[in-house]
mmCIF file of C-alpha atoms and ligand atoms in Angstrom:
data_model
loop_
_atom_site.group_PDB
_atom_site.id
_atom_site.type_symbol
_atom_site.label_atom_id
_atom_site.label_comp_id
_atom_site.label_asym_id
_atom_site.label_seq_id
_atom_site.Cartn_x
_atom_site.Cartn_y
_atom_site.Cartn_z
ATOM 1 C CA MET A 1 -10.143 -93.369 -15.744
ATOM 2 C CA LYS A 2 -13.667 -92.128 -15.153
ATOM 3 C CA GLU A 3 -13.495 -93.297 -11.554
ATOM 4 C CA LYS A 4 -10.120 -91.685 -11.077
ATOM 5 C CA ILE A 5 -11.532 -88.338 -12.241
ATOM 6 C CA ALA A 6 -14.629 -88.757 -10.080
ATOM 7 C CA LYS A 7 -12.325 -89.357 -7.108
ATOM 8 C CA ILE A 8 -10.353 -86.202 -7.877
ATOM 9 C CA ILE A 9 -13.631 -84.257 -7.964
ATOM 10 C CA GLU A 10 -14.611 -85.720 -4.598
ATOM 11 C CA GLN A 11 -11.226 -84.846 -3.090
ATOM 12 C CA ALA A 12 -11.442 -81.312 -4.493
ATOM 13 C CA LYS A 13 -14.970 -80.851 -3.123
ATOM 14 C CA LEU A 14 -13.822 -81.920 0.336
ATOM 15 C CA ALA A 15 -10.764 -79.656 0.217
ATOM 16 C CA ILE A 16 -12.905 -76.719 -0.893
ATOM 17 C CA GLU A 17 -15.369 -77.345 1.865
ATOM 18 C CA GLN A 18 -12.630 -77.450 4.473
ATOM 19 C CA SER A 19 -10.900 -74.257 3.269
ATOM 20 C CA ASP A 20 -11.821 -71.451 5.609
ATOM 21 C CA THR A 21 -9.395 -68.782 4.491
ATOM 22 C CA LEU A 22 -8.580 -67.190 1.148
ATOM 23 C CA ALA A 23 -5.027 -68.544 1.398
ATOM 24 C CA LEU A 24 -6.289 -72.128 1.800
ATOM 25 C CA ILE A 25 -8.742 -71.916 -1.082
ATOM 26 C CA ASN A 26 -5.945 -70.580 -3.215
ATOM 27 C CA ASN A 27 -3.850 -73.647 -2.332
ATOM 28 C CA VAL A 28 -6.731 -75.864 -3.437
ATOM 29 C CA LYS A 29 -6.902 -74.014 -6.743
ATOM 30 C CA VAL A 30 -3.206 -74.600 -7.326
ATOM 31 C CA LYS A 31 -3.389 -78.241 -6.223
ATOM 32 C CA PHE A 32 -6.187 -79.240 -8.602
ATOM 33 C CA LEU A 33 -6.159 -76.704 -11.434
ATOM 34 C CA GLY A 34 -2.583 -75.353 -11.449
ATOM 35 C CA LYS A 35 0.185 -76.111 -13.929
ATOM 36 C CA ASN A 36 1.278 -79.119 -11.906
ATOM 37 C CA GLY A 37 -2.215 -79.773 -10.591
ATOM 38 C CA GLU A 38 -3.850 -83.173 -10.643
ATOM 39 C CA LEU A 39 -6.077 -82.551 -13.668
ATOM 40 C CA THR A 40 -3.236 -81.097 -15.698
ATOM 41 C CA GLN A 41 -1.200 -84.194 -14.864
ATOM 42 C CA LEU A 42 -4.004 -86.360 -16.208
ATOM 43 C CA LEU A 43 -4.059 -84.457 -19.487
ATOM 44 C CA ARG A 44 -0.313 -84.860 -19.745
ATOM 45 C CA GLY A 45 -0.737 -88.630 -19.386
ATOM 46 C CA MET A 46 -3.171 -88.640 -22.341
ATOM 47 C CA LYS A 47 -0.554 -90.189 -24.619
ATOM 48 C CA ASP A 48 -0.847 -93.462 -22.679
ATOM 49 C CA VAL A 49 -4.631 -93.535 -23.093
ATOM 50 C CA PRO A 50 -5.835 -95.679 -26.004
ATOM 51 C CA GLN A 51 -6.735 -93.591 -29.062
ATOM 52 C CA GLU A 52 -10.489 -94.312 -29.003
ATOM 53 C CA GLU A 53 -10.870 -93.422 -25.324
ATOM 54 C CA ARG A 54 -9.092 -90.087 -25.597
ATOM 55 C CA PRO A 55 -12.128 -87.918 -26.520
ATOM 56 C CA MET A 56 -14.078 -89.351 -23.594
ATOM 57 C CA VAL A 57 -11.240 -88.823 -21.134
ATOM 58 C CA GLY A 58 -10.724 -85.290 -22.445
ATOM 59 C CA LYS A 59 -14.412 -84.582 -21.900
ATOM 60 C CA TYR A 60 -14.330 -85.921 -18.322
ATOM 61 C CA VAL A 61 -11.233 -83.902 -17.487
ATOM 62 C CA ASN A 62 -12.787 -80.713 -18.894
ATOM 63 C CA GLU A 63 -16.032 -81.288 -17.028
ATOM 64 C CA ALA A 64 -14.080 -81.904 -13.832
ATOM 65 C CA ARG A 65 -12.120 -78.674 -14.359
ATOM 66 C CA ASP A 66 -15.363 -76.715 -14.864
ATOM 67 C CA VAL A 67 -16.891 -78.139 -11.693
ATOM 68 C CA ILE A 68 -13.791 -77.509 -9.576
ATOM 69 C CA THR A 69 -13.304 -74.020 -11.051
ATOM 70 C CA GLN A 70 -16.898 -73.073 -10.312
ATOM 71 C CA LEU A 71 -16.749 -74.411 -6.758
ATOM 72 C CA THR A 72 -13.444 -72.681 -5.913
ATOM 73 C CA GLU A 73 -14.725 -69.415 -7.355
ATOM 74 C CA GLU A 74 -17.877 -69.582 -5.312
ATOM 75 C CA LYS A 75 -15.928 -70.368 -2.166
ATOM 76 C CA THR A 76 -13.415 -67.563 -2.883
ATOM 77 C CA LYS A 77 -16.251 -65.052 -3.204
ATOM 78 C CA GLN A 78 -17.839 -66.331 -0.034
ATOM 79 C CA LEU A 79 -14.591 -66.081 1.957
ATOM 80 C CA ALA A 80 -13.763 -62.610 0.567
ATOM 81 C CA GLN A 81 -17.191 -61.358 1.622
ATOM 82 C CA ALA A 82 -16.784 -62.947 5.065
ATOM 83 C CA GLU A 83 -13.426 -61.205 5.436
ATOM 84 C CA ILE A 84 -14.999 -57.827 4.586
ATOM 85 C CA ASP A 85 -17.896 -58.460 6.974
ATOM 86 C CA GLU A 86 -15.509 -59.305 9.778
ATOM 87 C CA LYS A 87 -13.405 -56.199 9.117
ATOM 88 C CA MET A 88 -16.525 -54.042 9.107
ATOM 89 C CA MET A 89 -17.597 -55.525 12.417
ATOM 90 C CA LYS A 90 -14.209 -54.896 14.008
ATOM 91 C CA GLU A 91 -13.860 -51.388 12.624
ATOM 92 C CA SER A 92 -17.339 -50.238 13.409
ATOM 93 C CA VAL A 93 -17.438 -46.733 14.928
ATOM 94 C CA ASP A 94 -19.431 -45.779 17.937
ATOM 95 C CA ILE A 95 -21.223 -42.686 16.716
ATOM 96 C CA THR A 96 -22.367 -41.861 20.228
ATOM 97 C CA LEU A 97 -18.768 -41.105 21.314
ATOM 98 C CA ASP A 98 -17.609 -37.480 21.601
ATOM 99 C CA GLY A 99 -15.805 -36.241 18.473
ATOM 100 C CA LYS A 100 -12.195 -35.084 18.501
ATOM 101 C CA LYS A 101 -12.050 -31.290 18.621
ATOM 102 C CA THR A 102 -9.769 -29.497 16.158
ATOM 103 C CA GLU A 103 -8.134 -26.587 17.947
ATOM 104 C CA ARG A 104 -8.619 -23.288 16.135
ATOM 105 C CA GLY A 105 -6.050 -20.534 16.400
ATOM 106 C CA SER A 106 -6.928 -16.922 17.122
ATOM 107 C CA LEU A 107 -5.410 -13.505 16.629
ATOM 108 C CA HIS A 108 -3.030 -12.179 19.285
ATOM 109 C CA PRO A 109 -4.557 -9.415 21.449
ATOM 110 C CA CYS A 110 -2.001 -6.936 20.045
ATOM 111 C CA THR A 111 -2.996 -7.841 16.488
ATOM 112 C CA LEU A 112 -6.670 -7.434 17.412
ATOM 113 C CA VAL A 113 -6.035 -3.998 18.896
ATOM 114 C CA ALA A 114 -3.762 -2.882 16.044
ATOM 115 C CA ASN A 115 -6.353 -3.999 13.471
ATOM 116 C CA GLU A 116 -9.085 -2.154 15.320
ATOM 117 C CA ILE A 117 -7.048 1.067 15.541
ATOM 118 C CA VAL A 118 -6.106 0.915 11.858
ATOM 119 C CA GLU A 119 -9.753 0.252 10.940
ATOM 120 C CA ILE A 120 -10.934 3.299 12.894
ATOM 121 C CA PHE A 121 -8.470 5.579 11.117
ATOM 122 C CA THR A 122 -9.028 4.101 7.646
ATOM 123 C CA SER A 123 -12.754 4.725 8.149
ATOM 124 C CA LEU A 124 -11.797 8.380 8.727
ATOM 125 C CA GLY A 125 -9.959 8.585 5.378
ATOM 126 C CA PHE A 126 -6.443 7.560 6.407
ATOM 127 C CA THR A 127 -4.382 5.181 4.265
ATOM 128 C CA LEU A 128 -1.784 2.678 5.439
ATOM 129 C CA GLY A 129 1.847 3.861 5.574
ATOM 130 C CA GLN A 130 4.895 1.626 5.863
ATOM 131 C CA GLY A 131 8.620 1.819 6.490
ATOM 132 C CA PRO A 132 11.511 -0.531 7.319
ATOM 133 C CA GLU A 133 12.371 -1.756 10.817
ATOM 134 C CA ILE A 134 16.084 -1.476 10.038
ATOM 135 C CA GLU A 135 16.209 2.238 9.459
ATOM 136 C CA LEU A 136 18.609 5.031 8.631
ATOM 137 C CA ASP A 137 19.473 7.454 11.432
ATOM 138 C CA LYS A 138 18.392 10.158 8.996
ATOM 139 C CA PHE A 139 14.711 9.062 8.937
ATOM 140 C CA CYS A 140 14.501 7.927 12.547
ATOM 141 C CA PHE A 141 16.092 11.048 14.024
ATOM 142 C CA GLN A 142 17.712 13.729 11.906
ATOM 143 C CA MET A 143 14.778 14.653 9.676
ATOM 144 C CA LEU A 144 12.553 14.636 12.757
ATOM 145 C CA ASN A 145 14.611 17.459 14.263
ATOM 146 C CA ILE A 146 16.829 15.235 16.402
ATOM 147 C CA PRO A 147 20.400 16.005 15.230
ATOM 148 C CA PRO A 148 23.367 13.703 16.013
ATOM 149 C CA ASP A 149 24.647 14.091 19.574
ATOM 150 C CA HIS A 150 21.648 16.250 20.512
ATOM 151 C CA PRO A 151 20.395 15.678 24.098
ATOM 152 C CA ALA A 152 16.902 14.925 22.667
ATOM 153 C CA ARG A 153 18.311 11.529 21.649
ATOM 154 C CA ASP A 154 18.377 10.552 25.324
ATOM 155 C CA MET A 155 14.584 10.194 25.187
ATOM 156 C CA GLN A 156 14.977 7.037 23.126
ATOM 157 C CA ASP A 157 17.948 4.782 23.617
ATOM 158 C CA THR A 158 18.592 2.798 20.482
ATOM 159 C CA PHE A 159 20.035 -0.415 19.024
ATOM 160 C CA TYR A 160 22.664 0.830 16.569
ATOM 161 C CA ILE A 161 23.914 -1.443 13.772
ATOM 162 C CA THR A 162 26.403 1.124 12.444
ATOM 163 C CA ASP A 163 26.629 4.861 13.170
ATOM 164 C CA ASP A 164 24.035 5.464 10.449
ATOM 165 C CA ILE A 165 21.904 2.332 10.568
ATOM 166 C CA LEU A 166 19.728 1.327 13.530
ATOM 167 C CA LEU A 167 16.603 -0.556 14.573
ATOM 168 C CA ARG A 168 13.915 2.115 14.520
ATOM 169 C CA THR A 169 12.866 3.260 17.981
ATOM 170 C CA HIS A 170 9.557 4.665 16.796
ATOM 171 C CA THR A 171 7.271 4.513 13.782
ATOM 172 C CA SER A 172 7.683 8.294 13.464
ATOM 173 C CA SER A 173 10.408 7.448 10.910
ATOM 174 C CA VAL A 174 7.573 6.643 8.481
ATOM 175 C CA GLN A 175 6.465 10.293 8.765
ATOM 176 C CA ALA A 176 9.731 11.496 7.258
ATOM 177 C CA ARG A 177 9.726 8.849 4.520
ATOM 178 C CA THR A 178 6.107 9.631 3.571
ATOM 179 C CA MET A 179 6.491 13.402 3.573
ATOM 180 C CA LEU A 180 9.514 13.094 1.270
ATOM 181 C CA ASN A 181 7.641 10.935 -1.238
ATOM 182 C CA THR A 182 4.071 12.259 -1.084
ATOM 183 C CA LYS A 183 2.556 15.625 -1.835
ATOM 184 C CA PRO A 184 0.050 16.958 0.741
ATOM 185 C CA PRO A 185 -2.715 16.440 1.642
ATOM 186 C CA ILE A 186 -1.431 13.423 3.581
ATOM 187 C CA ARG A 187 -3.382 11.202 5.947
ATOM 188 C CA ILE A 188 -1.534 8.037 6.947
ATOM 189 C CA ILE A 189 -1.675 5.491 9.729
ATOM 190 C CA CYS A 190 1.415 3.279 10.163
ATOM 191 C CA PRO A 191 1.490 0.237 12.425
ATOM 192 C CA GLY A 192 4.825 -1.510 12.961
ATOM 193 C CA LYS A 193 7.443 -2.998 15.259
ATOM 194 C CA VAL A 194 9.948 -0.799 17.062
ATOM 195 C CA TYR A 195 12.968 -1.575 19.251
ATOM 196 C CA ARG A 196 14.509 -0.120 22.404
ATOM 197 C CA PRO A 197 16.994 -1.468 24.968
ATOM 198 C CA ASP A 198 14.347 -1.590 27.745
ATOM 199 C CA ASP A 199 12.956 -4.612 29.566
ATOM 200 C CA ASP A 200 10.572 -4.542 32.558
ATOM 201 C CA ALA A 201 6.875 -4.942 33.422
ATOM 202 C CA THR A 202 5.839 -2.057 31.189
ATOM 203 C CA HIS A 203 8.670 -2.031 28.606
ATOM 204 C CA SER A 204 9.890 -4.637 26.126
ATOM 205 C CA PRO A 205 12.921 -4.529 23.776
ATOM 206 C CA MET A 206 10.504 -5.048 20.883
ATOM 207 C CA PHE A 207 7.036 -3.568 20.856
ATOM 208 C CA GLN A 208 4.566 -2.166 18.386
ATOM 209 C CA GLN A 209 3.556 1.375 17.658
ATOM 210 C CA ILE A 210 1.010 3.053 15.479
ATOM 211 C CA GLU A 211 1.904 6.393 14.017
ATOM 212 C CA GLY A 212 -0.563 8.822 12.513
ATOM 213 C CA LEU A 213 0.168 11.837 10.332
ATOM 214 C CA VAL A 214 -2.018 14.486 8.746
ATOM 215 C CA VAL A 215 -0.542 17.206 6.550
ATOM 216 C CA ASP A 216 -2.955 19.703 5.060
ATOM 217 C CA GLU A 217 -3.741 23.404 4.797
ATOM 218 C CA LYS A 218 -5.394 25.006 7.813
ATOM 219 C CA VAL A 219 -5.269 22.098 10.245
ATOM 220 C CA THR A 220 -4.933 23.041 13.913
ATOM 221 C CA LEU A 221 -4.441 21.538 17.350
ATOM 222 C CA CYS A 222 -8.265 21.581 17.646
ATOM 223 C CA ASP A 223 -8.510 19.198 14.686
ATOM 224 C CA LEU A 224 -6.009 16.928 16.418
ATOM 225 C CA LYS A 225 -8.125 16.940 19.558
ATOM 226 C CA GLY A 226 -11.328 16.246 17.624
ATOM 227 C CA LEU A 227 -9.647 13.447 15.694
ATOM 228 C CA LEU A 228 -8.244 11.766 18.802
ATOM 229 C CA GLU A 229 -11.529 12.177 20.657
ATOM 230 C CA THR A 230 -13.432 10.477 17.818
ATOM 231 C CA PHE A 231 -10.830 7.712 17.843
ATOM 232 C CA ALA A 232 -10.962 7.222 21.640
ATOM 233 C CA LYS A 233 -14.769 7.086 21.710
ATOM 234 C CA ARG A 234 -14.762 4.430 19.017
ATOM 235 C CA LEU A 235 -11.972 2.358 20.576
ATOM 236 C CA PHE A 236 -13.399 2.463 24.113
ATOM 237 C CA ASP A 237 -16.873 3.923 24.551
ATOM 238 C CA SER A 238 -18.780 7.056 23.667
ATOM 239 C CA ASN A 239 -18.393 8.545 27.176
ATOM 240 C CA THR A 240 -14.598 8.547 26.950
ATOM 241 C CA LYS A 241 -13.076 11.995 27.450
ATOM 242 C CA VAL A 242 -9.723 13.191 26.112
ATOM 243 C CA ARG A 243 -7.277 15.458 27.937
ATOM 244 C CA PHE A 244 -4.184 17.124 26.449
ATOM 245 C CA ARG A 245 -1.181 17.788 28.716
ATOM 246 C CA PRO A 246 1.745 19.922 27.541
ATOM 247 C CA SER A 247 4.819 17.865 26.718
ATOM 248 C CA PHE A 248 7.892 17.895 24.529
ATOM 249 C CA PHE A 249 8.842 16.023 21.381
ATOM 250 C CA PRO A 250 11.503 17.448 19.060
ATOM 251 C CA PHE A 251 9.299 16.792 16.026
ATOM 252 C CA THR A 252 6.150 18.580 17.227
ATOM 253 C CA GLU A 253 5.492 22.099 18.465
ATOM 254 C CA PRO A 254 3.372 22.312 20.548
ATOM 255 C CA SER A 255 3.631 18.750 21.840
ATOM 256 C CA VAL A 256 1.113 17.011 24.053
ATOM 257 C CA GLU A 257 0.612 13.815 25.991
ATOM 258 C CA VAL A 258 -2.909 12.564 25.545
ATOM 259 C CA ASP A 259 -4.874 11.019 28.418
ATOM 260 C CA LEU A 260 -8.250 9.270 28.265
ATOM 261 C CA THR A 261 -10.706 8.807 31.083
ATOM 262 C CA CYS A 262 -9.984 5.374 32.528
ATOM 263 C CA SER A 263 -12.016 2.761 30.671
ATOM 264 C CA VAL A 264 -12.312 0.634 33.826
ATOM 265 C CA CYS A 265 -13.574 3.173 36.415
ATOM 266 C CA HIS A 266 -14.771 5.884 33.956
ATOM 267 C CA GLY A 267 -12.850 8.601 35.762
ATOM 268 C CA LYS A 268 -13.626 7.684 39.372
ATOM 269 C CA GLY A 269 -10.130 6.371 40.111
ATOM 270 C CA CYS A 270 -9.072 2.727 40.336
ATOM 271 C CA ARG A 271 -6.067 0.408 40.448
ATOM 272 C CA ILE A 272 -5.559 0.553 36.647
ATOM 273 C CA CYS A 273 -5.409 4.388 36.501
ATOM 274 C CA LYS A 274 -3.584 4.562 39.847
ATOM 275 C CA GLY A 275 -6.471 6.498 41.373
ATOM 276 C CA THR A 276 -6.231 9.431 38.911
ATOM 277 C CA GLY A 277 -9.198 8.578 36.688
ATOM 278 C CA TRP A 278 -6.990 9.217 33.620
ATOM 279 C CA ILE A 279 -4.770 6.964 31.522
ATOM 280 C CA GLU A 280 -2.012 8.216 29.252
ATOM 281 C CA ILE A 281 -2.437 6.689 25.834
ATOM 282 C CA LEU A 282 -0.280 8.527 23.318
ATOM 283 C CA GLY A 283 2.030 11.382 22.368
ATOM 284 C CA ALA A 284 0.988 13.912 19.759
ATOM 285 C CA GLY A 285 1.396 17.431 18.500
ATOM 286 C CA VAL A 286 1.506 19.872 15.629
ATOM 287 C CA VAL A 287 4.370 18.891 13.357
ATOM 288 C CA ASN A 288 7.352 21.175 13.919
ATOM 289 C CA PRO A 289 7.702 23.446 10.832
ATOM 290 C CA LYS A 290 11.354 22.440 10.743
ATOM 291 C CA VAL A 291 10.325 18.831 10.063
ATOM 292 C CA LEU A 292 8.055 19.921 7.203
ATOM 293 C CA GLU A 293 10.896 21.995 5.722
ATOM 294 C CA ASN A 294 13.338 19.066 6.106
ATOM 295 C CA CYS A 295 10.945 17.127 3.890
ATOM 296 C CA SER A 296 10.574 19.999 1.377
ATOM 297 C CA ILE A 297 7.005 20.846 2.392
ATOM 298 C CA ASP A 298 6.124 24.545 2.503
ATOM 299 C CA SER A 299 5.489 25.145 6.230
ATOM 300 C CA LYS A 300 3.761 28.480 5.513
ATOM 301 C CA LYS A 301 1.112 26.758 3.434
ATOM 302 C CA TYR A 302 0.830 23.441 5.203
ATOM 303 C CA LYS A 303 0.510 22.310 8.803
ATOM 304 C CA GLY A 304 0.962 18.836 10.167
ATOM 305 C CA LEU A 305 -0.684 16.881 12.973
ATOM 306 C CA ALA A 306 1.022 13.784 14.314
ATOM 307 C CA PHE A 307 0.490 11.202 16.985
ATOM 308 C CA GLY A 308 2.050 7.926 18.055
ATOM 309 C CA MET A 309 0.854 5.220 20.410
ATOM 310 C CA GLY A 310 2.090 1.884 21.755
ATOM 311 C CA VAL A 311 -0.071 -1.056 20.724
ATOM 312 C CA GLU A 312 0.827 -3.187 23.769
ATOM 313 C CA ARG A 313 -0.085 -0.290 26.038
ATOM 314 C CA VAL A 314 -3.485 0.130 24.397
ATOM 315 C CA ALA A 315 -4.061 -3.670 24.584
ATOM 316 C CA MET A 316 -3.166 -3.611 28.302
ATOM 317 C CA ILE A 317 -5.646 -0.794 28.946
ATOM 318 C CA LYS A 318 -8.391 -2.276 26.782
ATOM 319 C CA TYR A 319 -8.131 -5.801 28.199
ATOM 320 C CA GLY A 320 -6.957 -4.910 31.746
ATOM 321 C CA ILE A 321 -3.604 -6.729 31.373
ATOM 322 C CA PRO A 322 -1.335 -5.833 34.327
ATOM 323 C CA ASP A 323 2.084 -6.914 32.980
ATOM 324 C CA MET A 324 3.261 -6.354 29.415
ATOM 325 C CA ARG A 325 5.416 -9.481 29.477
ATOM 326 C CA ILE A 326 2.292 -11.683 29.415
ATOM 327 C CA LEU A 327 1.769 -10.433 25.866
ATOM 328 C CA PHE A 328 5.091 -11.922 24.771
ATOM 329 C CA GLU A 329 5.022 -15.235 26.652
ATOM 330 C CA ASN A 330 2.574 -16.807 24.183
ATOM 331 C CA ASP A 331 0.939 -18.876 26.913
ATOM 332 C CA VAL A 332 -1.936 -20.539 25.076
ATOM 333 C CA ARG A 333 -4.171 -20.436 28.191
ATOM 334 C CA PHE A 334 -3.933 -16.625 28.130
ATOM 335 C CA LEU A 335 -4.234 -16.257 24.348
ATOM 336 C CA LYS A 336 -7.347 -18.481 24.278
ATOM 337 C CA ASP A 337 -9.293 -15.760 26.114
ATOM 338 C CA PHE A 338 -9.166 -13.589 23.001
ATOM 339 C CA LYS A 339 -11.042 -15.917 20.654
HETATM 340 N N1 DAH B 401 7.515 8.840 18.601
HETATM 341 C C1 DAH B 401 7.013 9.057 19.929
HETATM 342 C C2 DAH B 401 7.480 7.951 20.848
HETATM 343 O O1 DAH B 401 7.952 6.951 20.372
HETATM 344 C C3 DAH B 401 5.510 9.078 19.933
HETATM 345 C C4 DAH B 401 5.009 10.276 19.226
HETATM 346 C C5 DAH B 401 4.864 11.463 19.933
HETATM 347 C C6 DAH B 401 4.737 10.247 17.886
HETATM 348 C C7 DAH B 401 4.411 12.591 19.293
HETATM 349 C C8 DAH B 401 4.285 11.372 17.238
HETATM 350 C C9 DAH B 401 4.134 12.561 17.959
HETATM 351 O O2 DAH B 401 4.002 11.402 15.952
HETATM 352 O O3 DAH B 401 3.681 13.656 17.321
HETATM 353 O O4 DAH B 401 7.403 8.078 22.015
#
């Protein structure tokens, strides 16, 4: 019996030595130590062993199990470590290679310009005003002194949803909403999207405007000029000059178009300003007393100053963009320039 056990140990040692994967060493474990393994079989056959020899045989079998267990465990550890080492070798990274760049997004030029304009006015004491894009005819037109069927409506063609509901054609609608809900003094700046059925190199069916409104006692056209001059110098540069030209808007009296000296040629005349040295940037005026009265503001006591500008137009001037449609194409190569 002793020899038989010694032989099993020898066989196990050889099998362990020859196992070069974790799967093989596991097979060895099962073969010698498992439920149906060789040593277990021997123990099962104990009943045939003469009584007096049983303790000895039991001892040999247990010793053999300890030896084989220890050897398989050692080999398992060894193979597991070798497997890890090999994996580490294969997966090693070359730290001298270039890293993968993560692309970072950036703000759209119109958002940059709109933020800058709003920041300039908030630094001058204005607060943010807001109104809906789907608007009532009443706020977009009627309260601003543009009655139904009046020829003044021709200035802004409109997307109507019903006779009374439309997509706002200008952010001036926020003027009416604010004046109805707020007591003067009022100083608001309102950025937002507006809609018109136009589509060419300088017009888009959707674009953005920024509306400004001041309502206070004793404000005059001179204050409007000073305000817009301060704004223009901050947005472009301190040499920028402002020029008012007479114009007409139903909601202001007098009304003006406001030009700035061209930011590219500084007034000399170039392609951007079509040789004039001036660039039209916004419409403005003294709020028509009728509009104040429509909003229940005493037009004897209070005066209003208002202005409205197109964000895309300002972005085109500021960044020298020749065609408005580029701003809506979302071509990443173009947008990347504004990081
Ligand atoms: N709402 C005008 C437009 O869309 C712009 C404008 C002109 C706004 C004069 C004003 C203003 O507040 O006083 O063309």
